């Protein structure tokens, strides 16, 4: 079985400091958490940026500053930037503005769905434009699949040559509007992947621990962090470090070794 790649989803677009004061939103705070999570075993940092008011944005200049600071601090972690639909705008120009930066990976949702209070809008035109710009700049997409249809569409994109295999997926489960985070659904998602794919799972909220545990058992990889769950347990606010530590602990109990950043790069073909 492959060693376990742990992705730290540090900030996201939705959480706020009011909901959890440990949420990193400034560049310095995000870099600090990336460093801590790396030390604890995470090998990918999935990152969003916030403007001076703490609002989600896709601002290229902020992503650039973030990447430069990670490099300056010599944090040995795979960088993955969000191109998500809640980053302050929805034009192709806005969503793709950071894709000429020196990042290893970026997120790419291959379909549309609902978030609790907005549309996760990803038109065929947008998907192709984001994918093209990623490949032009040597960036590996992480396919964000919020439902099985997005896996089906990625297979079609592979056939058309718009996506290039082997693909890496994040199975995003249990957002109201996405597929529910149940063991049966996770098995179905994994069964539906194109052959040779690697995959990780984001179990949002309550589905976090069951989805993580099942992914570790199945040979998949896992994502955790304050983007996916603000609470460690009922009444106990999480920190990014606590969430990574818990994954490492579960993996250890289940006998799954944790990948170093170098090993993660090899598994993902970076
Ligand atoms: Mg994200």
PDB file of C-alpha atoms and ligand atoms in Angstrom:
ATOM      1  CA  UNK A   1       0.000   0.000   0.000  1.00  0.00           C
ATOM      2  CA  UNK A   2       1.199   3.522  -0.789  1.00  0.00           C
ATOM      3  CA  UNK A   3       2.341   5.656   2.095  1.00  0.00           C
ATOM      4  CA  UNK A   4      -0.310   8.096   3.283  1.00  0.00           C
ATOM      5  CA  UNK A   5      -0.337  11.607   1.865  1.00  0.00           C
ATOM      6  CA  UNK A   6      -1.871  14.072   4.307  1.00  0.00           C
ATOM      7  CA  UNK A   7      -3.181  17.351   2.915  1.00  0.00           C
ATOM      8  CA  UNK A   8      -3.636  20.272   5.285  1.00  0.00           C
ATOM      9  CA  UNK A   9      -6.530  22.479   4.135  1.00  0.00           C
ATOM     10  CA  UNK A  10      -5.555  25.410   6.271  1.00  0.00           C
ATOM     11  CA  UNK A  11      -8.093  28.193   5.692  1.00  0.00           C
ATOM     12  CA  UNK A  12     -10.799  27.705   3.044  1.00  0.00           C
ATOM     13  CA  UNK A  13     -13.215  30.393   1.909  1.00  0.00           C
ATOM     14  CA  UNK A  14     -16.001  29.981   4.445  1.00  0.00           C
ATOM     15  CA  UNK A  15     -14.553  29.765   8.006  1.00  0.00           C
ATOM     16  CA  UNK A  16     -14.045  32.955  10.003  1.00  0.00           C
ATOM     17  CA  UNK A  17     -12.013  33.944  13.055  1.00  0.00           C
ATOM     18  CA  UNK A  18     -15.352  34.517  14.815  1.00  0.00           C
ATOM     19  CA  UNK A  19     -16.214  30.844  14.319  1.00  0.00           C
ATOM     20  CA  UNK A  20     -12.722  29.695  15.303  1.00  0.00           C
ATOM     21  CA  UNK A  21      -9.987  32.126  16.420  1.00  0.00           C
ATOM     22  CA  UNK A  22      -7.278  29.592  15.435  1.00  0.00           C
ATOM     23  CA  UNK A  23      -8.142  30.042  11.723  1.00  0.00           C
ATOM     24  CA  UNK A  24      -5.083  31.365   9.838  1.00  0.00           C
ATOM     25  CA  UNK A  25      -6.053  34.211   7.503  1.00  0.00           C
ATOM     26  CA  UNK A  26      -3.030  36.500   7.150  1.00  0.00           C
ATOM     27  CA  UNK A  27      -0.092  35.377   5.024  1.00  0.00           C
ATOM     28  CA  UNK A  28       2.056  35.053   8.150  1.00  0.00           C
ATOM     29  CA  UNK A  29      -0.555  32.960   9.934  1.00  0.00           C
ATOM     30  CA  UNK A  30      -1.038  30.658   6.934  1.00  0.00           C
ATOM     31  CA  UNK A  31       2.721  30.167   6.543  1.00  0.00           C
ATOM     32  CA  UNK A  32       3.071  29.455  10.262  1.00  0.00           C
ATOM     33  CA  UNK A  33       0.343  26.788  10.117  1.00  0.00           C
ATOM     34  CA  UNK A  34       1.830  25.255   6.942  1.00  0.00           C
ATOM     35  CA  UNK A  35       5.132  24.949   8.778  1.00  0.00           C
ATOM     36  CA  UNK A  36       3.569  23.317  11.859  1.00  0.00           C
ATOM     37  CA  UNK A  37       1.465  20.921   9.771  1.00  0.00           C
ATOM     38  CA  UNK A  38       4.530  19.917   7.733  1.00  0.00           C
ATOM     39  CA  UNK A  39       6.415  19.131  10.933  1.00  0.00           C
ATOM     40  CA  UNK A  40       3.492  16.968  12.095  1.00  0.00           C
ATOM     41  CA  UNK A  41       3.281  14.933   8.861  1.00  0.00           C
ATOM     42  CA  UNK A  42       1.315  16.856   6.234  1.00  0.00           C
ATOM     43  CA  UNK A  43       2.964  16.848   2.806  1.00  0.00           C
ATOM     44  CA  UNK A  44       0.501  19.054   0.882  1.00  0.00           C
ATOM     45  CA  UNK A  45      -0.758  22.504   1.903  1.00  0.00           C
ATOM     46  CA  UNK A  46      -4.095  23.342   0.235  1.00  0.00           C
ATOM     47  CA  UNK A  47      -4.325  27.103   0.436  1.00  0.00           C
ATOM     48  CA  UNK A  48      -6.752  29.965   0.034  1.00  0.00           C
ATOM     49  CA  UNK A  49      -6.020  33.646   0.657  1.00  0.00           C
ATOM     50  CA  UNK A  50      -8.016  36.389   2.379  1.00  0.00           C
ATOM     51  CA  UNK A  51      -8.022  40.127   1.769  1.00  0.00           C
ATOM     52  CA  UNK A  52      -7.254  42.770   4.416  1.00  0.00           C
ATOM     53  CA  UNK A  53     -10.843  42.493   5.696  1.00  0.00           C
ATOM     54  CA  UNK A  54     -10.565  38.709   6.028  1.00  0.00           C
ATOM     55  CA  UNK A  55     -12.822  38.083   3.004  1.00  0.00           C
ATOM     56  CA  UNK A  56     -11.996  35.263   0.564  1.00  0.00           C
ATOM     57  CA  UNK A  57     -10.233  36.382  -2.602  1.00  0.00           C
ATOM     58  CA  UNK A  58      -8.316  34.882  -5.530  1.00  0.00           C
ATOM     59  CA  UNK A  59      -5.908  37.835  -5.641  1.00  0.00           C
ATOM     60  CA  UNK A  60      -2.781  36.760  -7.508  1.00  0.00           C
ATOM     61  CA  UNK A  61      -0.576  39.164  -5.557  1.00  0.00           C
ATOM     62  CA  UNK A  62      -1.562  37.546  -2.246  1.00  0.00           C
ATOM     63  CA  UNK A  63      -1.007  34.016  -3.573  1.00  0.00           C
ATOM     64  CA  UNK A  64       2.375  35.169  -4.877  1.00  0.00           C
ATOM     65  CA  UNK A  65       3.342  36.591  -1.495  1.00  0.00           C
ATOM     66  CA  UNK A  66       2.217  33.370   0.186  1.00  0.00           C
ATOM     67  CA  UNK A  67       4.275  31.130  -2.115  1.00  0.00           C
ATOM     68  CA  UNK A  68       7.332  33.354  -1.780  1.00  0.00           C
ATOM     69  CA  UNK A  69       7.120  33.278   1.993  1.00  0.00           C
ATOM     70  CA  UNK A  70       6.830  29.478   2.051  1.00  0.00           C
ATOM     71  CA  UNK A  71       9.924  29.303  -0.126  1.00  0.00           C
ATOM     72  CA  UNK A  72      11.811  31.874   1.963  1.00  0.00           C
ATOM     73  CA  UNK A  73      10.999  29.909   5.122  1.00  0.00           C
ATOM     74  CA  UNK A  74      12.199  26.727   3.352  1.00  0.00           C
ATOM     75  CA  UNK A  75       9.027  24.820   4.217  1.00  0.00           C
ATOM     76  CA  UNK A  76       9.297  21.526   2.344  1.00  0.00           C
ATOM     77  CA  UNK A  77       5.629  21.083   1.470  1.00  0.00           C
ATOM     78  CA  UNK A  78       3.736  20.603  -1.819  1.00  0.00           C
ATOM     79  CA  UNK A  79       1.807  23.795  -2.505  1.00  0.00           C
ATOM     80  CA  UNK A  80      -1.751  23.588  -3.802  1.00  0.00           C
ATOM     81  CA  UNK A  81      -3.697  26.776  -4.556  1.00  0.00           C
ATOM     82  CA  UNK A  82      -7.470  26.996  -4.653  1.00  0.00           C
ATOM     83  CA  UNK A  83      -9.252  28.100  -7.823  1.00  0.00           C
ATOM     84  CA  UNK A  84     -12.607  27.599  -6.087  1.00  0.00           C
ATOM     85  CA  UNK A  85     -15.922  29.260  -6.866  1.00  0.00           C
ATOM     86  CA  UNK A  86     -16.159  31.175  -3.595  1.00  0.00           C
ATOM     87  CA  UNK A  87     -12.938  33.172  -4.002  1.00  0.00           C
ATOM     88  CA  UNK A  88     -14.585  36.536  -4.578  1.00  0.00           C
ATOM     89  CA  UNK A  89     -15.410  36.304  -8.289  1.00  0.00           C
ATOM     90  CA  UNK A  90     -16.482  33.901 -10.974  1.00  0.00           C
ATOM     91  CA  UNK A  91     -15.015  35.015 -14.288  1.00  0.00           C
ATOM     92  CA  UNK A  92     -12.375  32.865 -15.973  1.00  0.00           C
ATOM     93  CA  UNK A  93      -9.848  35.687 -15.546  1.00  0.00           C
ATOM     94  CA  UNK A  94     -10.529  35.978 -11.826  1.00  0.00           C
ATOM     95  CA  UNK A  95     -10.568  32.247 -11.109  1.00  0.00           C
ATOM     96  CA  UNK A  96      -7.387  31.532 -13.109  1.00  0.00           C
ATOM     97  CA  UNK A  97      -5.303  34.572 -12.127  1.00  0.00           C
ATOM     98  CA  UNK A  98      -2.913  32.641  -9.839  1.00  0.00           C
ATOM     99  CA  UNK A  99      -2.159  29.838 -12.292  1.00  0.00           C
ATOM    100  CA  UNK A 100       1.039  31.328 -13.692  1.00  0.00           C
ATOM    101  CA  UNK A 101       2.647  31.238 -10.237  1.00  0.00           C
ATOM    102  CA  UNK A 102       5.230  28.740  -9.100  1.00  0.00           C
ATOM    103  CA  UNK A 103       2.895  26.258  -7.399  1.00  0.00           C
ATOM    104  CA  UNK A 104       3.007  22.451  -7.592  1.00  0.00           C
ATOM    105  CA  UNK A 105      -0.742  21.937  -7.740  1.00  0.00           C
ATOM    106  CA  UNK A 106      -4.073  23.739  -7.947  1.00  0.00           C
ATOM    107  CA  UNK A 107      -7.664  22.676  -7.411  1.00  0.00           C
ATOM    108  CA  UNK A 108      -9.990  22.028 -10.354  1.00  0.00           C
ATOM    109  CA  UNK A 109     -13.675  21.222  -9.857  1.00  0.00           C
ATOM    110  CA  UNK A 110     -14.951  19.255 -12.874  1.00  0.00           C
ATOM    111  CA  UNK A 111     -18.598  20.120 -12.587  1.00  0.00           C
ATOM    112  CA  UNK A 112     -21.166  22.236 -10.805  1.00  0.00           C
ATOM    113  CA  UNK A 113     -23.121  21.670  -7.628  1.00  0.00           C
ATOM    114  CA  UNK A 114     -24.544  23.717  -4.798  1.00  0.00           C
ATOM    115  CA  UNK A 115     -22.849  24.948  -1.675  1.00  0.00           C
ATOM    116  CA  UNK A 116     -25.200  25.529   1.288  1.00  0.00           C
ATOM    117  CA  UNK A 117     -25.997  29.106   0.207  1.00  0.00           C
ATOM    118  CA  UNK A 118     -24.424  29.566  -3.253  1.00  0.00           C
ATOM    119  CA  UNK A 119     -23.754  27.803  -6.526  1.00  0.00           C
ATOM    120  CA  UNK A 120     -20.510  25.913  -7.059  1.00  0.00           C
ATOM    121  CA  UNK A 121     -20.474  27.099 -10.660  1.00  0.00           C
ATOM    122  CA  UNK A 122     -17.885  25.509 -12.939  1.00  0.00           C
ATOM    123  CA  UNK A 123     -18.864  25.733 -16.595  1.00  0.00           C
ATOM    124  CA  UNK A 124     -17.242  23.523 -19.247  1.00  0.00           C
ATOM    125  CA  UNK A 125     -15.555  26.659 -20.614  1.00  0.00           C
ATOM    126  CA  UNK A 126     -14.114  27.568 -17.207  1.00  0.00           C
ATOM    127  CA  UNK A 127     -12.946  23.998 -16.512  1.00  0.00           C
ATOM    128  CA  UNK A 128     -11.088  23.836 -19.829  1.00  0.00           C
ATOM    129  CA  UNK A 129      -9.514  27.264 -19.342  1.00  0.00           C
ATOM    130  CA  UNK A 130      -8.284  26.392 -15.841  1.00  0.00           C
ATOM    131  CA  UNK A 131      -6.949  23.003 -16.971  1.00  0.00           C
ATOM    132  CA  UNK A 132      -5.174  24.519 -20.000  1.00  0.00           C
ATOM    133  CA  UNK A 133      -3.486  27.177 -17.883  1.00  0.00           C
ATOM    134  CA  UNK A 134      -2.411  24.621 -15.273  1.00  0.00           C
ATOM    135  CA  UNK A 135      -0.761  22.350 -17.857  1.00  0.00           C
ATOM    136  CA  UNK A 136       0.867  25.330 -19.599  1.00  0.00           C
ATOM    137  CA  UNK A 137       2.509  26.236 -16.310  1.00  0.00           C
ATOM    138  CA  UNK A 138       3.454  22.736 -15.145  1.00  0.00           C
ATOM    139  CA  UNK A 139       0.796  22.674 -12.409  1.00  0.00           C
ATOM    140  CA  UNK A 140      -0.868  19.343 -11.552  1.00  0.00           C
ATOM    141  CA  UNK A 141      -4.607  19.690 -11.045  1.00  0.00           C
ATOM    142  CA  UNK A 142      -6.296  18.118  -8.072  1.00  0.00           C
ATOM    143  CA  UNK A 143      -9.755  17.227  -9.359  1.00  0.00           C
ATOM    144  CA  UNK A 144     -12.339  18.279  -6.774  1.00  0.00           C
ATOM    145  CA  UNK A 145     -15.224  15.821  -7.135  1.00  0.00           C
ATOM    146  CA  UNK A 146     -18.276  16.883  -5.151  1.00  0.00           C
ATOM    147  CA  UNK A 147     -20.339  14.114  -6.709  1.00  0.00           C
ATOM    148  CA  UNK A 148     -19.944  11.089  -8.977  1.00  0.00           C
ATOM    149  CA  UNK A 149     -20.930  13.098 -12.059  1.00  0.00           C
ATOM    150  CA  UNK A 150     -17.750  15.138 -11.686  1.00  0.00           C
ATOM    151  CA  UNK A 151     -15.727  11.920 -11.870  1.00  0.00           C
ATOM    152  CA  UNK A 152     -17.641  10.907 -15.002  1.00  0.00           C
ATOM    153  CA  UNK A 153     -16.946  14.303 -16.557  1.00  0.00           C
ATOM    154  CA  UNK A 154     -13.241  14.024 -15.749  1.00  0.00           C
ATOM    155  CA  UNK A 155     -13.170  10.736 -17.697  1.00  0.00           C
ATOM    156  CA  UNK A 156     -14.687  12.541 -20.671  1.00  0.00           C
ATOM    157  CA  UNK A 157     -12.105  15.321 -20.306  1.00  0.00           C
ATOM    158  CA  UNK A 158      -9.363  12.665 -20.296  1.00  0.00           C
ATOM    159  CA  UNK A 159     -10.757  11.190 -23.504  1.00  0.00           C
ATOM    160  CA  UNK A 160     -10.816  14.640 -25.107  1.00  0.00           C
ATOM    161  CA  UNK A 161      -7.195  15.257 -24.025  1.00  0.00           C
ATOM    162  CA  UNK A 162      -8.208  18.257 -21.914  1.00  0.00           C
ATOM    163  CA  UNK A 163      -7.048  16.406 -18.799  1.00  0.00           C
ATOM    164  CA  UNK A 164      -3.904  14.294 -18.793  1.00  0.00           C
ATOM    165  CA  UNK A 165      -3.643  11.157 -16.633  1.00  0.00           C
ATOM    166  CA  UNK A 166      -2.907   9.805 -14.176  1.00  0.00           C
ATOM    167  CA  UNK A 167      -5.334  12.057 -12.345  1.00  0.00           C
ATOM    168  CA  UNK A 168      -5.388  12.963  -8.697  1.00  0.00           C
ATOM    169  CA  UNK A 169      -8.799  13.450  -7.062  1.00  0.00           C
ATOM    170  CA  UNK A 170     -10.124  14.969  -3.897  1.00  0.00           C
ATOM    171  CA  UNK A 171     -13.480  13.394  -3.094  1.00  0.00           C
ATOM    172  CA  UNK A 172     -15.339  16.209  -1.366  1.00  0.00           C
ATOM    173  CA  UNK A 173     -18.058  14.653   0.732  1.00  0.00           C
ATOM    174  CA  UNK A 174     -20.826  15.848   2.980  1.00  0.00           C
ATOM    175  CA  UNK A 175     -21.149  19.509   2.047  1.00  0.00           C
ATOM    176  CA  UNK A 176     -24.909  20.148   1.871  1.00  0.00           C
ATOM    177  CA  UNK A 177     -25.263  20.015  -1.939  1.00  0.00           C
ATOM    178  CA  UNK A 178     -22.509  17.443  -2.528  1.00  0.00           C
ATOM    179  CA  UNK A 179     -22.606  13.669  -2.133  1.00  0.00           C
ATOM    180  CA  UNK A 180     -23.262  12.530   1.442  1.00  0.00           C
ATOM    181  CA  UNK A 181     -20.240  11.288   3.395  1.00  0.00           C
ATOM    182  CA  UNK A 182     -21.119   7.640   3.954  1.00  0.00           C
ATOM    183  CA  UNK A 183     -18.896   4.559   3.603  1.00  0.00           C
ATOM    184  CA  UNK A 184     -21.066   3.233   0.771  1.00  0.00           C
ATOM    185  CA  UNK A 185     -20.773   6.500  -1.147  1.00  0.00           C
ATOM    186  CA  UNK A 186     -17.009   6.647  -0.663  1.00  0.00           C
ATOM    187  CA  UNK A 187     -16.624   3.106  -2.010  1.00  0.00           C
ATOM    188  CA  UNK A 188     -18.799   4.029  -5.005  1.00  0.00           C
ATOM    189  CA  UNK A 189     -16.741   7.174  -5.674  1.00  0.00           C
ATOM    190  CA  UNK A 190     -13.470   5.230  -5.493  1.00  0.00           C
ATOM    191  CA  UNK A 191     -14.862   2.489  -7.750  1.00  0.00           C
ATOM    192  CA  UNK A 192     -15.826   5.143 -10.303  1.00  0.00           C
ATOM    193  CA  UNK A 193     -12.341   6.674 -10.665  1.00  0.00           C
ATOM    194  CA  UNK A 194     -10.386   6.307 -13.902  1.00  0.00           C
ATOM    195  CA  UNK A 195      -7.819   3.539 -13.629  1.00  0.00           C
ATOM    196  CA  UNK A 196      -4.467   4.562 -12.183  1.00  0.00           C
ATOM    197  CA  UNK A 197      -5.847   7.575 -10.319  1.00  0.00           C
ATOM    198  CA  UNK A 198      -4.739   8.607  -6.869  1.00  0.00           C
ATOM    199  CA  UNK A 199      -7.319  10.005  -4.476  1.00  0.00           C
ATOM    200  CA  UNK A 200      -7.785  11.772  -1.224  1.00  0.00           C
ATOM    201  CA  UNK A 201     -10.970  12.473   0.709  1.00  0.00           C
ATOM    202  CA  UNK A 202     -12.386  15.567   2.397  1.00  0.00           C
ATOM    203  CA  UNK A 203     -15.029  14.498   4.874  1.00  0.00           C
ATOM    204  CA  UNK A 204     -16.745  17.714   5.803  1.00  0.00           C
ATOM    205  CA  UNK A 205     -18.023  18.215   9.347  1.00  0.00           C
ATOM    206  CA  UNK A 206     -19.356  15.075  11.008  1.00  0.00           C
ATOM    207  CA  UNK A 207     -18.180  12.752   8.236  1.00  0.00           C
ATOM    208  CA  UNK A 208     -14.543  13.754   8.874  1.00  0.00           C
ATOM    209  CA  UNK A 209     -13.382  10.856  11.081  1.00  0.00           C
ATOM    210  CA  UNK A 210     -15.284   8.029   9.308  1.00  0.00           C
ATOM    211  CA  UNK A 211     -14.132   9.180   5.847  1.00  0.00           C
ATOM    212  CA  UNK A 212     -10.519   9.652   6.980  1.00  0.00           C
ATOM    213  CA  UNK A 213     -10.434   6.259   8.636  1.00  0.00           C
ATOM    214  CA  UNK A 214     -11.975   4.482   5.662  1.00  0.00           C
ATOM    215  CA  UNK A 215      -9.583   6.213   3.235  1.00  0.00           C
ATOM    216  CA  UNK A 216      -6.602   5.092   5.296  1.00  0.00           C
ATOM    217  CA  UNK A 217      -7.899   1.505   5.251  1.00  0.00           C
ATOM    218  CA  UNK A 218      -8.670   1.568   1.508  1.00  0.00           C
ATOM    219  CA  UNK A 219      -5.237   2.883   0.516  1.00  0.00           C
ATOM    220  CA  UNK A 220      -6.417   6.369  -0.362  1.00  0.00           C
ATOM    221  CA  UNK A 221      -5.054   9.595   1.033  1.00  0.00           C
ATOM    222  CA  UNK A 222      -6.626  12.122   3.375  1.00  0.00           C
ATOM    223  CA  UNK A 223      -7.277  15.807   3.715  1.00  0.00           C
ATOM    224  CA  UNK A 224      -8.064  17.584   6.944  1.00  0.00           C
ATOM    225  CA  UNK A 225      -7.813  21.107   8.347  1.00  0.00           C
ATOM    226  CA  UNK A 226      -9.995  23.988   9.426  1.00  0.00           C
ATOM    227  CA  UNK A 227     -11.372  24.388   5.886  1.00  0.00           C
ATOM    228  CA  UNK A 228     -13.115  21.029   6.333  1.00  0.00           C
ATOM    229  CA  UNK A 229     -13.971  20.999  10.020  1.00  0.00           C
ATOM    230  CA  UNK A 230     -13.892  23.780  12.591  1.00  0.00           C
ATOM    231  CA  UNK A 231     -14.547  21.551  15.595  1.00  0.00           C
ATOM    232  CA  UNK A 232     -12.274  18.817  16.889  1.00  0.00           C
ATOM    233  CA  UNK A 233     -15.203  17.238  18.718  1.00  0.00           C
ATOM    234  CA  UNK A 234     -18.458  18.507  20.159  1.00  0.00           C
ATOM    235  CA  UNK A 235     -17.729  21.782  21.943  1.00  0.00           C
ATOM    236  CA  UNK A 236     -13.978  21.582  21.275  1.00  0.00           C
ATOM    237  CA  UNK A 237     -12.686  23.994  18.612  1.00  0.00           C
ATOM    238  CA  UNK A 238      -9.961  22.500  16.426  1.00  0.00           C
ATOM    239  CA  UNK A 239      -6.609  23.845  15.296  1.00  0.00           C
ATOM    240  CA  UNK A 240      -4.909  22.735  12.095  1.00  0.00           C
ATOM    241  CA  UNK A 241      -2.209  21.040  14.182  1.00  0.00           C
ATOM    242  CA  UNK A 242      -4.724  19.069  16.261  1.00  0.00           C
ATOM    243  CA  UNK A 243      -6.412  17.795  13.099  1.00  0.00           C
ATOM    244  CA  UNK A 244      -3.145  16.652  11.498  1.00  0.00           C
ATOM    245  CA  UNK A 245      -2.055  15.005  14.742  1.00  0.00           C
ATOM    246  CA  UNK A 246      -5.311  13.051  14.863  1.00  0.00           C
ATOM    247  CA  UNK A 247      -4.848  11.720  11.312  1.00  0.00           C
ATOM    248  CA  UNK A 248      -1.301  10.655  12.132  1.00  0.00           C
ATOM    249  CA  UNK A 249      -2.560   8.876  15.231  1.00  0.00           C
ATOM    250  CA  UNK A 250      -5.323   7.011  13.375  1.00  0.00           C
ATOM    251  CA  UNK A 251      -2.888   6.026  10.606  1.00  0.00           C
ATOM    252  CA  UNK A 252      -0.426   4.723  13.163  1.00  0.00           C
ATOM    253  CA  UNK A 253      -3.093   2.589  14.858  1.00  0.00           C
ATOM    254  CA  UNK A 254      -4.099   1.195  11.457  1.00  0.00           C
ATOM    255  CA  UNK A 255      -0.487   0.462  10.499  1.00  0.00           C
ATOM    256  CA  UNK A 256      -0.311   2.921   7.585  1.00  0.00           C
ATOM    257  CA  UNK A 257       2.963   4.785   7.146  1.00  0.00           C
ATOM    258  CA  UNK A 258       2.973   8.520   6.473  1.00  0.00           C
ATOM    259  CA  UNK A 259       4.574   9.817   3.253  1.00  0.00           C
ATOM    260  CA  UNK A 260       7.314  12.418   3.399  1.00  0.00           C
ATOM    261  CA  UNK A 261       6.999  15.314   0.973  1.00  0.00           C
ATOM    262  CA  UNK A 262       9.476  13.625  -1.354  1.00  0.00           C
ATOM    263  CA  UNK A 263       7.480  10.384  -1.256  1.00  0.00           C
ATOM    264  CA  UNK A 264       4.252  12.297  -1.874  1.00  0.00           C
ATOM    265  CA  UNK A 265       5.818  13.958  -4.917  1.00  0.00           C
ATOM    266  CA  UNK A 266       6.725  10.542  -6.271  1.00  0.00           C
ATOM    267  CA  UNK A 267       3.243   9.090  -5.656  1.00  0.00           C
ATOM    268  CA  UNK A 268       1.625  12.092  -7.395  1.00  0.00           C
ATOM    269  CA  UNK A 269       4.147  12.234 -10.236  1.00  0.00           C
ATOM    270  CA  UNK A 270       5.175  15.800  -9.489  1.00  0.00           C
TER     271      UNK A 270
HETATM  272 MG1  LIG B   1     -10.473  24.733  -0.825  1.00  0.00          MG
END
